[in-house]
Amino acid sequence: MWNTISPYLASFALAVMIISLVLTLYQVARYFRTNRDVRRAWYRARGRMMFGIFLIAFSFNQIIQFTNLVTYLICAVLIVFAVANISYGVRAMRYFEQHFAAEDRAWAELEKEKKA
């Protein structure tokens, strides 16, 4: 039964890897394009979270394709690193979302000073 399911699981893991990698690159591009500090940190946290999802999908794909002890050990380390990235990303996103209003007010004041 495992041999009939594993190609579908590997395909699903590959699709998740591609989507999360594209979203990671998108968040990194948004990070470089903005000049607001809180938004930059928020985009970086989102990119880190997407990279963690990529690492989990990559590890899952490797475990499906290569079943030996070395693969399991390396993937275990990658999964721990991925969970740490996702955890940090979620906590940082929640933290920085609280400061969006203050940043918007500060940028509005800056724009007023530039016009005056």
C-alpha atoms as a PDB file:
ATOM      1  CA  MET A   1       0.000   0.000   0.000  1.00  0.00           C
ATOM      2  CA  TRP A   2       2.864   2.377   0.795  1.00  0.00           C
ATOM      3  CA  ASN A   3       4.252   2.021  -2.739  1.00  0.00           C
ATOM      4  CA  THR A   4       0.941   3.124  -4.244  1.00  0.00           C
ATOM      5  CA  ILE A   5       0.574   6.190  -1.997  1.00  0.00           C
ATOM      6  CA  SER A   6       4.172   7.435  -1.853  1.00  0.00           C
ATOM      7  CA  PRO A   7       4.277   8.996  -5.360  1.00  0.00           C
ATOM      8  CA  TYR A   8       1.212  11.074  -4.491  1.00  0.00           C
ATOM      9  CA  LEU A   9       2.685  12.142  -1.169  1.00  0.00           C
ATOM     10  CA  ALA A  10       5.959  13.056  -2.852  1.00  0.00           C
ATOM     11  CA  SER A  11       4.063  15.073  -5.464  1.00  0.00           C
ATOM     12  CA  PHE A  12       2.100  16.855  -2.750  1.00  0.00           C
ATOM     13  CA  ALA A  13       5.303  17.620  -0.836  1.00  0.00           C
ATOM     14  CA  LEU A  14       6.891  18.952  -4.029  1.00  0.00           C
ATOM     15  CA  ALA A  15       3.890  21.202  -4.683  1.00  0.00           C
ATOM     16  CA  VAL A  16       4.051  22.553  -1.122  1.00  0.00           C
ATOM     17  CA  MET A  17       7.796  23.109  -1.542  1.00  0.00           C
ATOM     18  CA  ILE A  18       7.338  25.100  -4.746  1.00  0.00           C
ATOM     19  CA  ILE A  19       4.476  27.195  -3.374  1.00  0.00           C
ATOM     20  CA  SER A  20       6.270  27.957  -0.102  1.00  0.00           C
ATOM     21  CA  LEU A  21       9.514  28.810  -1.902  1.00  0.00           C
ATOM     22  CA  VAL A  22       7.676  31.229  -4.208  1.00  0.00           C
ATOM     23  CA  LEU A  23       5.934  32.808  -1.213  1.00  0.00           C
ATOM     24  CA  THR A  24       9.263  33.061   0.618  1.00  0.00           C
ATOM     25  CA  LEU A  25      10.823  34.886  -2.318  1.00  0.00           C
ATOM     26  CA  TYR A  26       7.753  37.121  -2.553  1.00  0.00           C
ATOM     27  CA  GLN A  27       8.038  38.100   1.112  1.00  0.00           C
ATOM     28  CA  VAL A  28      11.770  38.754   0.747  1.00  0.00           C
ATOM     29  CA  ALA A  29      11.086  40.974  -2.267  1.00  0.00           C
ATOM     30  CA  ARG A  30       8.475  42.896  -0.281  1.00  0.00           C
ATOM     31  CA  TYR A  31      10.983  43.192   2.565  1.00  0.00           C
ATOM     32  CA  PHE A  32      13.512  44.873   0.277  1.00  0.00           C
ATOM     33  CA  ARG A  33      10.946  47.091  -1.436  1.00  0.00           C
ATOM     34  CA  THR A  34       9.469  48.737   1.647  1.00  0.00           C
ATOM     35  CA  ASN A  35      11.166  51.417   3.681  1.00  0.00           C
ATOM     36  CA  ARG A  36       8.985  51.170   6.772  1.00  0.00           C
ATOM     37  CA  ASP A  37      10.829  49.428   9.583  1.00  0.00           C
ATOM     38  CA  VAL A  38       7.892  47.649  11.217  1.00  0.00           C
ATOM     39  CA  ARG A  39       6.593  46.405   7.876  1.00  0.00           C
ATOM     40  CA  ARG A  40      10.079  45.211   6.946  1.00  0.00           C
ATOM     41  CA  ALA A  41      10.306  43.190  10.131  1.00  0.00           C
ATOM     42  CA  TRP A  42       6.807  41.812   9.514  1.00  0.00           C
ATOM     43  CA  TYR A  43       7.697  40.736   5.961  1.00  0.00           C
ATOM     44  CA  ARG A  44      10.892  39.147   7.237  1.00  0.00           C
ATOM     45  CA  ALA A  45       8.899  37.183   9.831  1.00  0.00           C
ATOM     46  CA  ARG A  46       6.440  36.017   7.173  1.00  0.00           C
ATOM     47  CA  GLY A  47       9.303  34.980   4.915  1.00  0.00           C
ATOM     48  CA  ARG A  48      10.868  33.054   7.750  1.00  0.00           C
ATOM     49  CA  MET A  49       7.587  31.271   8.407  1.00  0.00           C
ATOM     50  CA  MET A  50       7.255  30.320   4.736  1.00  0.00           C
ATOM     51  CA  PHE A  51      10.840  29.071   4.719  1.00  0.00           C
ATOM     52  CA  GLY A  52      10.007  26.865   7.703  1.00  0.00           C
ATOM     53  CA  ILE A  53       7.102  25.371   5.754  1.00  0.00           C
ATOM     54  CA  PHE A  54       9.477  24.774   2.847  1.00  0.00           C
ATOM     55  CA  LEU A  55      11.922  22.950   5.130  1.00  0.00           C
ATOM     56  CA  ILE A  56       9.198  20.709   6.533  1.00  0.00           C
ATOM     57  CA  ALA A  57       7.956  19.819   3.045  1.00  0.00           C
ATOM     58  CA  PHE A  58      11.531  19.199   1.889  1.00  0.00           C
ATOM     59  CA  SER A  59      12.233  16.934   4.858  1.00  0.00           C
ATOM     60  CA  PHE A  60       9.001  15.052   4.323  1.00  0.00           C
ATOM     61  CA  ASN A  61       9.872  14.559   0.663  1.00  0.00           C
ATOM     62  CA  GLN A  62      13.344  13.251   1.523  1.00  0.00           C
ATOM     63  CA  ILE A  63      11.930  10.837   4.105  1.00  0.00           C
ATOM     64  CA  ILE A  64       9.525   9.456   1.500  1.00  0.00           C
ATOM     65  CA  GLN A  65      12.197   9.013  -1.160  1.00  0.00           C
ATOM     66  CA  PHE A  66      15.192   7.847   0.876  1.00  0.00           C
ATOM     67  CA  THR A  67      14.503   5.544   3.776  1.00  0.00           C
ATOM     68  CA  ASN A  68      17.716   5.197   5.742  1.00  0.00           C
ATOM     69  CA  LEU A  69      18.995   6.317   9.124  1.00  0.00           C
ATOM     70  CA  VAL A  70      21.138   9.193   7.854  1.00  0.00           C
ATOM     71  CA  THR A  71      18.158  10.721   6.047  1.00  0.00           C
ATOM     72  CA  TYR A  72      16.031  10.430   9.176  1.00  0.00           C
ATOM     73  CA  LEU A  73      18.661  12.149  11.319  1.00  0.00           C
ATOM     74  CA  ILE A  74      19.259  15.005   8.901  1.00  0.00           C
ATOM     75  CA  CYS A  75      15.536  15.503   8.351  1.00  0.00           C
ATOM     76  CA  ALA A  76      14.934  15.503  12.111  1.00  0.00           C
ATOM     77  CA  VAL A  77      17.415  18.366  12.476  1.00  0.00           C
ATOM     78  CA  LEU A  78      15.796  20.215   9.564  1.00  0.00           C
ATOM     79  CA  ILE A  79      12.331  19.739  11.039  1.00  0.00           C
ATOM     80  CA  VAL A  80      13.462  21.097  14.414  1.00  0.00           C
ATOM     81  CA  PHE A  81      14.980  24.105  12.633  1.00  0.00           C
ATOM     82  CA  ALA A  82      11.780  24.532  10.593  1.00  0.00           C
ATOM     83  CA  VAL A  83       9.529  24.430  13.648  1.00  0.00           C
ATOM     84  CA  ALA A  84      11.750  27.034  15.317  1.00  0.00           C
ATOM     85  CA  ASN A  85      11.466  29.270  12.223  1.00  0.00           C
ATOM     86  CA  ILE A  86       7.689  28.895  12.054  1.00  0.00           C
ATOM     87  CA  SER A  87       7.325  29.539  15.770  1.00  0.00           C
ATOM     88  CA  TYR A  88       9.488  32.650  15.598  1.00  0.00           C
ATOM     89  CA  GLY A  89       7.681  33.859  12.494  1.00  0.00           C
ATOM     90  CA  VAL A  90       4.245  33.557  14.081  1.00  0.00           C
ATOM     91  CA  ARG A  91       5.328  35.286  17.292  1.00  0.00           C
ATOM     92  CA  ALA A  92       7.101  38.077  15.410  1.00  0.00           C
ATOM     93  CA  MET A  93       4.159  38.633  13.065  1.00  0.00           C
ATOM     94  CA  ARG A  94       1.792  38.994  16.015  1.00  0.00           C
ATOM     95  CA  TYR A  95       4.178  41.382  17.730  1.00  0.00           C
ATOM     96  CA  PHE A  96       4.754  43.622  14.740  1.00  0.00           C
ATOM     97  CA  GLU A  97       1.093  43.702  13.731  1.00  0.00           C
ATOM     98  CA  GLN A  98       0.420  45.537  17.001  1.00  0.00           C
ATOM     99  CA  HIS A  99       2.686  48.374  15.877  1.00  0.00           C
ATOM    100  CA  PHE A 100       1.212  49.012  12.419  1.00  0.00           C
ATOM    101  CA  ALA A 101      -1.033  51.850  13.609  1.00  0.00           C
ATOM    102  CA  ALA A 102       1.804  53.676  15.355  1.00  0.00           C
ATOM    103  CA  GLU A 103       3.998  53.326  12.297  1.00  0.00           C
ATOM    104  CA  ASP A 104       1.233  54.645  10.035  1.00  0.00           C
ATOM    105  CA  ARG A 105       0.775  57.678  12.300  1.00  0.00           C
ATOM    106  CA  ALA A 106       4.512  58.353  12.306  1.00  0.00           C
ATOM    107  CA  TRP A 107       4.682  58.135   8.505  1.00  0.00           C
ATOM    108  CA  ALA A 108       1.664  60.454   8.179  1.00  0.00           C
ATOM    109  CA  GLU A 109       3.420  63.020  10.384  1.00  0.00           C
ATOM    110  CA  LEU A 110       6.573  62.677   8.347  1.00  0.00           C
ATOM    111  CA  GLU A 111       4.628  63.265   5.129  1.00  0.00           C
ATOM    112  CA  LYS A 112       3.042  66.391   6.679  1.00  0.00           C
ATOM    113  CA  GLU A 113       6.476  67.728   7.629  1.00  0.00           C
ATOM    114  CA  LYS A 114       7.777  67.109   4.106  1.00  0.00           C
ATOM    115  CA  LYS A 115       4.880  69.056   2.576  1.00  0.00           C
ATOM    116  CA  ALA A 116       5.216  71.963   4.999  1.00  0.00           C
END
